[in-house]
Coordinates of C-alpha atoms and ligand atoms in Angstrom, one line a residue:
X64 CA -27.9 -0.1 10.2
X65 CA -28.1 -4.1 11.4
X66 CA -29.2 -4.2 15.4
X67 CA -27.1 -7.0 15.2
X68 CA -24.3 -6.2 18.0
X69 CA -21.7 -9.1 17.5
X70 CA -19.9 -10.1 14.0
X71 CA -18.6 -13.4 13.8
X72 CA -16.6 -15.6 11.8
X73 CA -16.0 -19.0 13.5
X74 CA -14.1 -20.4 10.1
X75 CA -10.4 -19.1 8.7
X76 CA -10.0 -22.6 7.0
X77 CA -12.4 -22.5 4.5
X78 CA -12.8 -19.6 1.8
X79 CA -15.3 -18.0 0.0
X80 CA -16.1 -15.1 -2.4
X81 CA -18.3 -12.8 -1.3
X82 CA -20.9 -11.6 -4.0
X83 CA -23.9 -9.7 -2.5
X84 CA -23.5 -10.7 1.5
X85 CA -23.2 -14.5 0.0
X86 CA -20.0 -16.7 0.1
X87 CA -20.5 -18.4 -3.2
X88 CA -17.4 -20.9 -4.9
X89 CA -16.5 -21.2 -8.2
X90 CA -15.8 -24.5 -10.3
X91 CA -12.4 -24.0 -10.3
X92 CA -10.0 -23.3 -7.0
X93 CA -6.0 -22.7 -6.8
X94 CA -3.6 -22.5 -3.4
X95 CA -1.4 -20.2 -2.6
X96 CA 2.2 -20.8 -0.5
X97 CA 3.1 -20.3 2.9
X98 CA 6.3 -19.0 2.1
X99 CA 7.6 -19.8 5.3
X100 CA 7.2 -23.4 5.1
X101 CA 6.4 -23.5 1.1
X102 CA 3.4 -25.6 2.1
X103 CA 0.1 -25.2 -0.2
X104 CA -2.3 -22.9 2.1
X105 CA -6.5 -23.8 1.5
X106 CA -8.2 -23.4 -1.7
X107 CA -9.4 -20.1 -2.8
X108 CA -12.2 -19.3 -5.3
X109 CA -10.8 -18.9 -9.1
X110 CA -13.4 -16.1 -10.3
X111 CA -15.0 -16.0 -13.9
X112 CA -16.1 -13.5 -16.1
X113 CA -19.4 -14.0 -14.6
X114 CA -18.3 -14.1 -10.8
X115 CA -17.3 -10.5 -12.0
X116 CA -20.2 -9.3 -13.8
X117 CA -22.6 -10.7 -10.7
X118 CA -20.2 -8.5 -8.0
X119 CA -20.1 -5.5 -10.6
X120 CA -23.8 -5.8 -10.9
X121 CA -24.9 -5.9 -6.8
X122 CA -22.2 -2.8 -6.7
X123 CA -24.3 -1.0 -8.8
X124 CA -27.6 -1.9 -7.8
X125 CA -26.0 -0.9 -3.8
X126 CA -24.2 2.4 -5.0
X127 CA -27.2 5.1 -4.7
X128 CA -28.6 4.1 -1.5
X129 CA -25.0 3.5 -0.5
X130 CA -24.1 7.3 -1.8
X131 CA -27.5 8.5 -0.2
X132 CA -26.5 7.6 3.6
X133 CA -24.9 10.7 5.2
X134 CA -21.0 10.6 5.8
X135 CA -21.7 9.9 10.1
X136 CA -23.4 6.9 9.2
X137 CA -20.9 5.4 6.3
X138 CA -18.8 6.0 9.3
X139 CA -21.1 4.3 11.6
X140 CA -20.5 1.5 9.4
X141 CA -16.5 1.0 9.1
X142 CA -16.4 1.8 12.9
X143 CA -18.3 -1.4 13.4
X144 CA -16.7 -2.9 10.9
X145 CA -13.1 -1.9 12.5
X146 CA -14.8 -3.0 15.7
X147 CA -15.0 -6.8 14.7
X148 CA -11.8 -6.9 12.7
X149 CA -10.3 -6.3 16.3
X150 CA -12.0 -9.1 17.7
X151 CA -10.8 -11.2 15.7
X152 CA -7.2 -10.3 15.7
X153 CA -5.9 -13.7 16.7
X154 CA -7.6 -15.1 13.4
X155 CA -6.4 -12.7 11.2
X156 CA -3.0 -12.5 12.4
X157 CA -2.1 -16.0 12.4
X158 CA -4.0 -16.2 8.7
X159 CA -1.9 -13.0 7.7
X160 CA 1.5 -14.4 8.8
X161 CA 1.0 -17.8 6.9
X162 CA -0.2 -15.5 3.6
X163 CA 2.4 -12.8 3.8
X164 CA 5.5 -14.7 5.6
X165 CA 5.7 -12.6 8.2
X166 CA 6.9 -13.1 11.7
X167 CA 4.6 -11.8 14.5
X168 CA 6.6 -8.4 15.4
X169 CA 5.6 -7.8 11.4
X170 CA 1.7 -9.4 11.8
X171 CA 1.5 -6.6 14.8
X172 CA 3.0 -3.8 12.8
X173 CA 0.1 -4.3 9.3
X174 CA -2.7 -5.2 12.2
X175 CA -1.9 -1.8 14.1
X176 CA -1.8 0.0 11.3
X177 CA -4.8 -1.5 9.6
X178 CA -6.9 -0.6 12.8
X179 CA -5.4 3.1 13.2
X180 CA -5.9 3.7 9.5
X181 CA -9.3 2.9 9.4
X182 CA -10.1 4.9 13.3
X183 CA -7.9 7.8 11.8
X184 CA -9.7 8.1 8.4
X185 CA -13.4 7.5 9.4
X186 CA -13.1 10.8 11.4
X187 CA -12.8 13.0 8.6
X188 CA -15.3 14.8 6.3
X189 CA -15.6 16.3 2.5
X190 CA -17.2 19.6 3.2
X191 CA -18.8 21.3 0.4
X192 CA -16.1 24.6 -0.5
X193 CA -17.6 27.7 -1.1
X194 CA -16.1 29.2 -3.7
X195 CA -18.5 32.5 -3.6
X196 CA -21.3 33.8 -2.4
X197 CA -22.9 37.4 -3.6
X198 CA -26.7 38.7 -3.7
X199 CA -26.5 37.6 -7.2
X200 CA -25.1 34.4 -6.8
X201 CA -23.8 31.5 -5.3
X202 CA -20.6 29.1 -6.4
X203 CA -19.6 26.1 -4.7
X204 CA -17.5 23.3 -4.9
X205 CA -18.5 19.5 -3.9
X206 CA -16.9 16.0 -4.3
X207 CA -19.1 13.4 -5.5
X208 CA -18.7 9.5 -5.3
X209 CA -17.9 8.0 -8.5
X210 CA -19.9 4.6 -8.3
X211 CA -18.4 1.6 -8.3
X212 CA -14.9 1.2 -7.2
X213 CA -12.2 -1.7 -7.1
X214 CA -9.2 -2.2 -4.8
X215 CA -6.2 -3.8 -7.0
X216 CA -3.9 -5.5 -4.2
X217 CA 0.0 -6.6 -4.0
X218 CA 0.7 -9.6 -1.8
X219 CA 3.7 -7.3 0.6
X220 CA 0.8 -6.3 3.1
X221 CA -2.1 -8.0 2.0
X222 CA -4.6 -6.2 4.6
X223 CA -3.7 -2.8 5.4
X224 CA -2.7 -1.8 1.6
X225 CA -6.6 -3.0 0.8
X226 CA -8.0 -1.3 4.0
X227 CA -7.1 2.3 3.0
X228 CA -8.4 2.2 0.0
X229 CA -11.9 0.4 1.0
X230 CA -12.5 3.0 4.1
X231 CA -11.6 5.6 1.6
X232 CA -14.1 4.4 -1.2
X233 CA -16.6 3.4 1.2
X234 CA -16.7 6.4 3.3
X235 CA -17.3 9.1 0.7
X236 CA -20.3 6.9 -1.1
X237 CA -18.8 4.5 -3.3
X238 CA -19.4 0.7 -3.3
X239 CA -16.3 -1.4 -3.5
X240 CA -14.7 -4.6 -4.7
X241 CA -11.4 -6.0 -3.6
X242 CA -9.3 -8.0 -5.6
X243 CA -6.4 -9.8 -3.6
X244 CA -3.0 -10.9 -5.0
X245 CA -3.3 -14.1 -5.7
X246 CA 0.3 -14.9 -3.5
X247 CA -2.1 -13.6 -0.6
X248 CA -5.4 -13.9 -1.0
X249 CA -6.8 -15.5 2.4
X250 CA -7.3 -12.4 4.3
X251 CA -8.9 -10.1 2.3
X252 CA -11.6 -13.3 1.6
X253 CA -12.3 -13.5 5.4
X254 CA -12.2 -9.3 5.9
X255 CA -15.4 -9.7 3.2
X256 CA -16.5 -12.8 5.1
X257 CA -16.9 -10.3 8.5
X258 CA -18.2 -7.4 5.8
X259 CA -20.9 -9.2 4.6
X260 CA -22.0 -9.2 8.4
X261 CA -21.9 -5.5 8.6
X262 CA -22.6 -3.6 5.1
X263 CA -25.6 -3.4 3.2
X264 CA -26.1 -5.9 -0.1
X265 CA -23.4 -5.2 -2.3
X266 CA -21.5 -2.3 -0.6
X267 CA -18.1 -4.6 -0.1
X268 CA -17.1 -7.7 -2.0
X269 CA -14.3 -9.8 -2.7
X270 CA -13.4 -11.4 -5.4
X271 CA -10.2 -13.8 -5.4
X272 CA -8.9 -15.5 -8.7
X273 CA -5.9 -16.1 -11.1
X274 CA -3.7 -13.4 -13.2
X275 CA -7.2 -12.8 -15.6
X276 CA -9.3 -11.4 -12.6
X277 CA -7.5 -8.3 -12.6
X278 CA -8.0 -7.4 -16.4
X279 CA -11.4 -8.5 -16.5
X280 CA -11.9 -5.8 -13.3
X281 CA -10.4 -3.2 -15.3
X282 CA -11.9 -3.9 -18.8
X283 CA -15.4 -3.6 -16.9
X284 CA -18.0 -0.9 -18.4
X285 CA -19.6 -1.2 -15.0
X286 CA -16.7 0.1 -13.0
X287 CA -15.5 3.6 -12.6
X288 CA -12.5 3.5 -10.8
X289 CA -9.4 1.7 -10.1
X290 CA -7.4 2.0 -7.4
X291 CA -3.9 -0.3 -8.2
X292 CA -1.3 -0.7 -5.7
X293 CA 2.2 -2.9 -7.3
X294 CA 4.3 -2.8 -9.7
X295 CA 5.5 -0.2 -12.1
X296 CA 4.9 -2.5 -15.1
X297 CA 1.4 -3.6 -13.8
X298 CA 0.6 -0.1 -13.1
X299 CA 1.5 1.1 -16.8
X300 CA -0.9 -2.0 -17.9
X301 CA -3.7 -0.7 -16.1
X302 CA -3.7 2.8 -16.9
X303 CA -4.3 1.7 -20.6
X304 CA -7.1 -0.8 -19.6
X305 CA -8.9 2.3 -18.0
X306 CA -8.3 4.1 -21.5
X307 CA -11.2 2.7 -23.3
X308 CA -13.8 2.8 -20.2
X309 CA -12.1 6.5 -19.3
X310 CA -11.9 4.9 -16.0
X311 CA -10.2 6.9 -13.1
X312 CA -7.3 5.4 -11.7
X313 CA -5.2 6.2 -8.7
X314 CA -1.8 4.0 -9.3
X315 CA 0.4 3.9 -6.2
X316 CA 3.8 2.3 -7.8
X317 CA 7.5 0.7 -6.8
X318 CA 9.7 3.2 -4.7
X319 CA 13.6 3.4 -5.3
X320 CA 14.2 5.1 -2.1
X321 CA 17.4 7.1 -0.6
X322 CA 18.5 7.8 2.3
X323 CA 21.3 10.6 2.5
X324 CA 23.5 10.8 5.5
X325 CA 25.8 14.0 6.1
X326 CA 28.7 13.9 7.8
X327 CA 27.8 15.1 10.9
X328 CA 25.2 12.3 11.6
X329 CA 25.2 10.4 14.8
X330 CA 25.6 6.9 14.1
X331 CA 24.5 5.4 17.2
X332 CA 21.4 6.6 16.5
X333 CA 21.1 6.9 12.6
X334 CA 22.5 3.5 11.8
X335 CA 19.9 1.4 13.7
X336 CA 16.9 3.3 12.7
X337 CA 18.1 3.0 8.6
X338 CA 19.0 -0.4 8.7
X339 CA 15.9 -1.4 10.1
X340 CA 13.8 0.8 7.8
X341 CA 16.0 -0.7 4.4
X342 CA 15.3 -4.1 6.2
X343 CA 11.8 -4.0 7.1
X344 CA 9.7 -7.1 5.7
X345 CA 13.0 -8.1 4.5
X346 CA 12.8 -4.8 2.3
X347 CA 9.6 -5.9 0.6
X348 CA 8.2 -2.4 1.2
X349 CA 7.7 0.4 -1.4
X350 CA 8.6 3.0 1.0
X351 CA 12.0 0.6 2.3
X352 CA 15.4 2.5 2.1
X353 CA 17.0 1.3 -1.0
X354 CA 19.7 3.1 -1.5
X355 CA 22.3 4.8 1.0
X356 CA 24.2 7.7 0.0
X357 CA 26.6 8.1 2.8
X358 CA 29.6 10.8 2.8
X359 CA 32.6 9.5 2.3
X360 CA 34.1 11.2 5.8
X361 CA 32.1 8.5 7.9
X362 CA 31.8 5.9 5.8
X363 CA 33.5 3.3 6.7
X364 CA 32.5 4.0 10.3
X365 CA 29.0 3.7 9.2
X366 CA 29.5 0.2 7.3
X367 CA 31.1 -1.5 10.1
X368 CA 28.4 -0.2 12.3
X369 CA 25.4 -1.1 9.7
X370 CA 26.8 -4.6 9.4
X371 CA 27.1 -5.3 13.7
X372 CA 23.4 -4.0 13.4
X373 CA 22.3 -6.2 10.5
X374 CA 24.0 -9.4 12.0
X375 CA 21.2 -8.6 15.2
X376 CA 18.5 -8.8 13.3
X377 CA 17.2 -12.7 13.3
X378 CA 14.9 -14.1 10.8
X379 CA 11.9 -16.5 11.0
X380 CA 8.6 -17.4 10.5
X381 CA 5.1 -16.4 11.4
X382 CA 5.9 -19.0 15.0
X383 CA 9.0 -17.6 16.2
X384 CA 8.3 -14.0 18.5
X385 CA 11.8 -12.7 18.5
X386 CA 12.5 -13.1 14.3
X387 CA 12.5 -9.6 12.7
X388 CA 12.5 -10.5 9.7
X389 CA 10.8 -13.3 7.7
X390 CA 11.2 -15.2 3.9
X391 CA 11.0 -13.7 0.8
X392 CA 7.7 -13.9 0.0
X393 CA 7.3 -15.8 -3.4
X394 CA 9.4 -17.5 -5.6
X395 CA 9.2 -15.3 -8.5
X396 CA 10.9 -12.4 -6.4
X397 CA 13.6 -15.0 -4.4
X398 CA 14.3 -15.6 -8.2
X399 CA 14.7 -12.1 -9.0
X400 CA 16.5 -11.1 -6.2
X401 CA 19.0 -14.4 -6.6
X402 CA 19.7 -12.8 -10.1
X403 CA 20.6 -9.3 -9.2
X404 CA 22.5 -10.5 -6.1
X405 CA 24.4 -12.6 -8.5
X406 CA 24.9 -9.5 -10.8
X407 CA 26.4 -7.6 -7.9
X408 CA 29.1 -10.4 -6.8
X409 CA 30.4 -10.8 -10.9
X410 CA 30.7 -6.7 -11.2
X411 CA 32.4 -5.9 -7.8
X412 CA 31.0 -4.4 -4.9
X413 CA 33.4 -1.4 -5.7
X414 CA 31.2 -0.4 -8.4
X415 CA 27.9 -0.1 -7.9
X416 CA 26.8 3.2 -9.2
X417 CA 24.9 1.8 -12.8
X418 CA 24.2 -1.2 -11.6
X419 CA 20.7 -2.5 -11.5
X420 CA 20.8 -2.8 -7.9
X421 CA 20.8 0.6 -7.7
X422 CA 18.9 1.5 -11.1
X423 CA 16.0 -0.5 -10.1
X424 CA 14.0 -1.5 -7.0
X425 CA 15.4 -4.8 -5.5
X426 CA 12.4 -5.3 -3.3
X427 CA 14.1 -7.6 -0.9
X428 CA 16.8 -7.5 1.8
X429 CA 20.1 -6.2 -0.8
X430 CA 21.3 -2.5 -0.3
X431 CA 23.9 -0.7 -1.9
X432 CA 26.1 1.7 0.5
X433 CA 27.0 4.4 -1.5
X434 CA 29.6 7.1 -1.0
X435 CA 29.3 10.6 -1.5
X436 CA 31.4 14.3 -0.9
X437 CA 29.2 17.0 -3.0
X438 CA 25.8 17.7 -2.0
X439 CA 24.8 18.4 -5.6
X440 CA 26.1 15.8 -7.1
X441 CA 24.8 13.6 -4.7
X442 CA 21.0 15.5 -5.3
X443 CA 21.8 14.9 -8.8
X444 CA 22.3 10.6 -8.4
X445 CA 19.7 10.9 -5.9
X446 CA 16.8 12.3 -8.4
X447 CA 18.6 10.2 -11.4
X448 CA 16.0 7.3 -11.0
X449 CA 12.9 6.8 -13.0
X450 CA 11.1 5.9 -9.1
X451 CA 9.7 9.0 -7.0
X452 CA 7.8 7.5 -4.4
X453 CA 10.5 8.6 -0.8
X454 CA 13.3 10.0 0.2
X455 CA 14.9 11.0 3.4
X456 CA 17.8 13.5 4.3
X457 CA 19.9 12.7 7.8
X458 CA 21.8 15.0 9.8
X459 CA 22.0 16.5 13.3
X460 CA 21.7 19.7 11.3
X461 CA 17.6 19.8 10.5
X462 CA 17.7 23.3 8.7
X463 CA 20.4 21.8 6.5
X464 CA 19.1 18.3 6.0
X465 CA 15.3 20.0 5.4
X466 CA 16.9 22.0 2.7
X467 CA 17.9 19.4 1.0
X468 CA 14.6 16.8 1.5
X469 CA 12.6 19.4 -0.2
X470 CA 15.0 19.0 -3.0
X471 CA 14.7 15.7 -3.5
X472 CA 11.8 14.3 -6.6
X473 CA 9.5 11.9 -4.5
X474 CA 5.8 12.3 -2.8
X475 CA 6.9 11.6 0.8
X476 CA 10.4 13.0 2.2
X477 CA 11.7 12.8 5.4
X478 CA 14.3 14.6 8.0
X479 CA 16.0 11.7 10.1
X480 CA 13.0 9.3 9.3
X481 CA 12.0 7.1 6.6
X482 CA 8.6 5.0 5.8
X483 CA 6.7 7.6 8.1
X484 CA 3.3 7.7 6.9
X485 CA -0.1 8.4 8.4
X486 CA -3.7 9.4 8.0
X487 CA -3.3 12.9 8.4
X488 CA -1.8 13.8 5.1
X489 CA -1.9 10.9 2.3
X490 CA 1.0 9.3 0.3
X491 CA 2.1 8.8 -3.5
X492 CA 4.3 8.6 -6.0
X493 CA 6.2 11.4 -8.3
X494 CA 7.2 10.3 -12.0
X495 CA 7.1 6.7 -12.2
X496 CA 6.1 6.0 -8.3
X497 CA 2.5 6.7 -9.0
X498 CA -0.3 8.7 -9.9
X499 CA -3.3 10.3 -7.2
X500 CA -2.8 9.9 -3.6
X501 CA -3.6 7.6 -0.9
X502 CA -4.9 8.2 2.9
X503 CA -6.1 11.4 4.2
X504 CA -8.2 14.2 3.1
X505 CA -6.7 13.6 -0.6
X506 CA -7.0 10.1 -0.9
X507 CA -11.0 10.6 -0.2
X508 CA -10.7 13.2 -3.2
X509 CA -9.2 10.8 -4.9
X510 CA -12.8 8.5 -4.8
X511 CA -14.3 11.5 -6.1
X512 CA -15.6 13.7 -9.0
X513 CA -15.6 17.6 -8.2
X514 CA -18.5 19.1 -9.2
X515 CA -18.9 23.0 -9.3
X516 CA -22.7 23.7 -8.4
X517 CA -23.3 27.6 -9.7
X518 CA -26.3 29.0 -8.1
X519 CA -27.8 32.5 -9.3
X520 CA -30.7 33.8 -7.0
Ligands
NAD8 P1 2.2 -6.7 -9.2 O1 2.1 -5.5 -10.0 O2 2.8 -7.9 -9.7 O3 0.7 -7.1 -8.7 C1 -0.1 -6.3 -7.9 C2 -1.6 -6.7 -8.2 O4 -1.9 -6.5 -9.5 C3 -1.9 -8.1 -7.9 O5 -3.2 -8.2 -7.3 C4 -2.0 -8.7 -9.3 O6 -2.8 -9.9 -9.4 C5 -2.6 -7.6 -10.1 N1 -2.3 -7.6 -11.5 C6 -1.3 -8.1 -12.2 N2 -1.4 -7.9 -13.5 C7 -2.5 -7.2 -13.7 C8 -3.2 -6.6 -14.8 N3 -2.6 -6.7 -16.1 N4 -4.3 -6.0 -14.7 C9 -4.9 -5.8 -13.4 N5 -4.3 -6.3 -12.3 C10 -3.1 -7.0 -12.4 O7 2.9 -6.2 -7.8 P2 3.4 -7.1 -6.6 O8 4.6 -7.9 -7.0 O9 2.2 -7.8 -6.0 O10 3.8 -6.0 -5.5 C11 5.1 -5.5 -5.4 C12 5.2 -4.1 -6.0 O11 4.2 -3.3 -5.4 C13 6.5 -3.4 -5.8 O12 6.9 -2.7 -6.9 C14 6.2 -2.4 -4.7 O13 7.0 -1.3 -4.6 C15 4.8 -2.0 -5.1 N6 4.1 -1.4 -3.9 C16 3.8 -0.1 -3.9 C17 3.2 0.5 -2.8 C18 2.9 2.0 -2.8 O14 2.1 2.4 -2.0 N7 3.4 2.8 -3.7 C19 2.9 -0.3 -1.7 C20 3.2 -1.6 -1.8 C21 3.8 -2.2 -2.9

């Protein structure tokens, strides 16, 4: 590893792809939006077939001495690397809440996780399994790297979405190239700036462009796995682009999240904690609360109360401390969410039950109140969606409410929590909320091919 002791980067106004340790340019540059202020940000690289093929190229050429390093000093690696994103904190959060329009309580929230992530998942190990072992012979079960990997990015937390699944790559022996939205692309371009300090040649690149960059990533012969975080619809593109390659993919999707409250729930303490968690990044979060089933005996007790709560929360922009909440964060989805806003006014709030609000993931800061009074039935609307990524049960009765978590169809479920996700066990999406995992033990798997070694002595 480098005796160099201190990574710096001195610039977070100009912006560079980072191909092979170098920050090259391209011919052609766009801007993305602060959408706080819908001012044009600086000019980020617009990459080519060949800005592609180079980066694929100096991935390959890095993977096997990459692969060959033991997993302590991978690790050596991302903890410096973690290390320097630290120190520069200021930097990134400032750049992060222009990119993502998000006020400094939500900068804190990403950059804390982002560092824990990466402290969390650098500790663990693949250990070889053994499967047997006789006098006649041996059988065991490995994980190999599978070569060159790439990091498919949404814009909602530009960093920490990108983070787990470079540490994850990196760590078990595979090289790595991140492709940023292009609403948010100034981060991840300076993350690969402070990389290119650390890593060995080719190891961790970035790559920023228009809406080609991503299909010319996942057409690539030279790459052997995807790793997609967005939308449902992008997600089904991608898994036939990794058809003809026979590319692995890990796709983590859109959430249509519930949260069910019982009866006996105590709303002092419940409403708070589910409005914020529906509200979060204005509920541009896959694992937000997105719709509430609540019975019908506390109801209207726990829509007056929601409501008081909501009204607290104040909205602003990446300069004021005490806003909560901040913009939507491109126009596209202000548009979509204007339209299904406008569907929900024209049928009635009194009937809500097909709309699309509740049909389909609003991803911004609408969400339907629903009542209930059967537990099945309400199971039964629950599971109804096409989404499967979360869903949370709440109730001062946890034997009850546990009962019924485990009955609901998504990866992650929660008693009296929501959006509760760590290292220690990784995350994904049932039916149309994903495929593969991300974060912990299975997420490294998830960079992997198993190989069975059979020994006979
Ligand atoms: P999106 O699908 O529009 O874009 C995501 C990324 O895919 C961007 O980098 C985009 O440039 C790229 N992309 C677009 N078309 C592509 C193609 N044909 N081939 C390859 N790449 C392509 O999603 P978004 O609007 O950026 O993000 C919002 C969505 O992401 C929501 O549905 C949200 O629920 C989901 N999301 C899921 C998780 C999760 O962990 N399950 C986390 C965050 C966000």
């Amino acid at each position: 590893m480098s005796t160099i002791t201190k990574y710096e980067v001195t610039d977070f106004e100009t912006f560079h792809n980072v191909i092979d340790n170098k920050l090259t340019s391209t011919s052609k540059t766009r801007r993305a939006v602060d959408p706080s202020t819908e001012k044009e940000l600086g000019d980020v690289p617009v990459s080519t077939q060949e800005d592609v093929d180079s980066a694929v190229a100096a991935a390959q050429a890095a993977f096997p001495s990459w692969r060959d390093l033991s997993q302590d000093d991978r690790a050596a690696y991302l903890s410096a690397f973690v290390d320097a994103i630290d120190a520069h904190q200021q930097q990134f959060a400032e750049l992060l809440g222009k990119e993502a329009g998000k006020p400094p309580q939500a900068v804190g929230i990403e950059l804390f996780l982002l560092s824990n992530q990466i402290r969390e998942i650098i500790k663990f190990r693949l250990t070889e399994e053994e499967i047997e072992n006789t006098d006649v012979r041996s059988i065991m079960l490995r994980h190999v790297p599978i070569g060159v990997g790439v990091g498919i990015i949404p814009w909602n937390f530009p960093m920490l979405l990108g983070i787990i699944k470079l540490v994850s790559a990196l760590l078990v022996g595979n090289t790595f190239i991140w492709k940023p939205s292009p609403f948010s692309p100034y981060t991840a371009l300076k993350l690969g700036e402070l990389g290119a300090q650390i890593f060995p040649k080719g190891v961790f690149q970035v790559l920023s462009g228009g809406e080609d960059l991503g299909p010319m990533l996942t057409a690539h012969p030279g790459v052997g796995k995807i790793s997609f975080t967005g939308s449902v619809a992008t997600g089904k593109k991608i898994a036939q682009a990794c058809a003809p390659t026979l590319k692995r993919f890990t796709l983590e999707l859109g959430g249509n999240d519930v949260a069910i409250v019982l009866p006996d729930a105590d709303l002092a303490a419940t409403v708070p904690k589910i409005a914020t968690l529906a509200y979060l990044h204005s509920g541009q979060v896959c694992f937000a609360i997105k719709r509430i089933y609540v019975h019908e005996d506390i109801y209207d007790a726990f829509l007056a109360a929601f409501v008081d709560f909501v009204k607290t929360l104040k909205s602003g922009g990446p300069a004021d401390a005490e806003a909560a909440l901040g913009p939507i964060q491109n126009s596209m989805q202000y548009a979509k969410l204007l339209d299904m806003y406008d569907q929900v006014s024209k049928q009635g709030w009194k009937s809500l039950t097909d709309s699309r609000i509740v049909a389909e993931e609003q991803f911004g800061p609408i969400v339907p109140l629903l009542k209930w009074s059967d537990e099945e039935d309400v199971l039964k609307r629950a599971n109804a969606s096409l989404m499967g990524l979360g869903g949370s049960v709440w109730s001062k009765d946890v034997k009850r409410a546990e009962r019924l978590t485990r009955r609901l169809e998504a990866g992650t479920v929660w008693v009296n929590s929501h959006f509760e996700v760590g290292p220690q066990v990784g995350f994904g999406g049932h039916k149309h909320s994903g495929i593969g995992v991300e974060s912990g033990i299975g997420g490294l798997k998830g960079w992997c091919n198993p190989q069975a070694v059979w020994v006979r002595n």
